[in-house]
Amino acid sequence: MSIEEIVTAYHAAMLHKSPDELADLYAEDGLHEFPFGGLAPFKGREEIRAGYRAMWGATAFEAEEVRRVSLYRTTDPEVVVVEQNAFVAAGDQRITVPGLLVLRIRNGRIVHARDYMDTSAVTQVRAAAS
């Protein structure tokens, strides 16, 4: 898969809240880190799958749209930075969750992701879904 295809598929997985679609984008030994928010990293495709299944299953929200704002290519051909907004419905609220993804992609798979989410927006989603 190309970088464009991976980013598009990543956003589709978010929109579908599909841990299987998301995990299948990763190398078997891929790493997904959350530098903000105090979450432990997911190590390996199956831990990514299980971790997202638990996270997305724990909060009652619906992703209405995931919009790519920008995709920045770096001087390292394996690394891209994706600026994105997730628009979600939680309870009776519509909340925008901005984020940045730093992805290292090798041989058509994500080998490392650093997921920078707006933790205050995530907190709003959790509160509204309660």
XYZ file of C-alpha atoms in Angstrom, residues 3-117:
115
model
C 1.331 6.194 2.019
C -1.857 7.806 0.660
C -3.699 4.473 0.745
C -2.543 3.738 4.291
C -3.649 7.141 5.607
C -7.009 6.827 3.847
C -7.483 3.297 5.241
C -6.416 4.467 8.720
C -9.101 7.158 8.670
C -11.688 4.667 7.384
C -10.857 2.351 10.291
C -11.374 5.247 12.704
C -14.685 6.125 11.056
C -15.851 2.503 11.276
C -14.397 2.088 14.784
C -12.871 -1.113 13.429
C -9.897 -2.416 15.390
C -9.462 -5.135 12.764
C -9.209 -2.667 9.869
C -6.762 -0.562 11.873
C -4.538 -3.395 13.108
C -4.303 -4.886 9.628
C -2.432 -1.734 8.506
C 0.436 -2.489 10.903
C 3.482 -4.683 10.552
C 3.299 -7.738 12.797
C 5.727 -6.088 15.249
C 4.328 -2.553 14.796
C 4.295 -0.087 17.680
C 1.535 2.424 18.458
C 2.401 5.068 21.067
C 0.302 7.739 22.785
C 2.782 10.444 23.871
C -0.025 12.416 25.596
C -2.751 11.046 27.825
C -0.852 8.480 29.865
C -1.792 5.409 27.818
C 0.670 2.560 27.550
C 1.886 1.808 24.026
C 0.461 -1.085 22.047
C 3.241 -3.421 20.947
C 2.519 -5.655 17.984
C -0.411 -5.950 15.617
C -2.491 -8.139 17.943
C -2.012 -5.822 20.928
C -3.026 -2.890 18.701
C -6.145 -4.828 17.689
C -7.034 -5.750 21.292
C -6.187 -2.290 22.646
C -8.381 -0.466 20.157
C -11.185 -2.995 20.590
C -11.141 -2.210 24.326
C -10.775 1.571 23.913
C -13.420 2.019 21.237
C -15.741 -0.425 22.980
C -15.481 1.371 26.327
C -16.945 4.672 25.133
C -20.329 5.102 23.448
C -19.581 7.523 20.636
C -20.101 7.510 16.901
C -17.478 8.788 14.533
C -19.314 10.901 11.965
C -16.318 12.001 9.913
C -12.549 11.780 9.991
C -11.013 14.558 7.945
C -7.415 14.792 6.845
C -6.338 18.401 7.212
C -2.803 17.933 5.871
C -0.247 15.270 5.120
C 3.356 16.358 5.538
C 6.178 14.391 3.999
C 9.465 14.573 5.860
C 13.061 14.257 4.718
C 12.861 10.626 5.851
C 10.916 8.819 3.094
C 9.380 6.430 5.653
C 7.917 9.167 7.881
C 4.813 11.289 7.353
C 2.884 13.590 9.662
C -0.895 13.582 9.332
C -2.965 16.428 10.718
C -6.556 15.299 11.229
C -9.882 16.087 12.837
C -12.318 13.457 14.038
C -15.901 14.654 14.333
C -17.809 12.523 16.815
C -21.265 12.354 18.350
C -21.341 11.503 22.038
C -24.592 11.718 23.933
C -26.305 14.789 22.513
C -23.048 16.586 21.727
C -20.955 16.939 18.580
C -17.262 17.186 19.443
C -14.211 17.740 17.274
C -11.106 15.808 18.302
C -8.011 17.256 16.611
C -4.911 15.140 16.328
C -1.569 14.495 14.725
C -0.197 11.149 13.654
C 3.475 10.611 13.031
C 3.679 7.428 10.990
C 6.711 5.397 9.964
C 5.684 3.229 7.023
C 7.902 0.509 5.630
C 7.047 -2.035 2.928
C 3.415 -0.916 2.858
C 2.805 -1.336 6.610
C 2.887 0.972 9.621
C 5.877 0.036 11.760
C 5.560 2.903 14.252
C 2.801 5.384 15.051
C 2.906 8.254 17.491
C -0.684 9.322 18.119
C -1.070 12.868 19.457
C -4.741 13.401 20.352
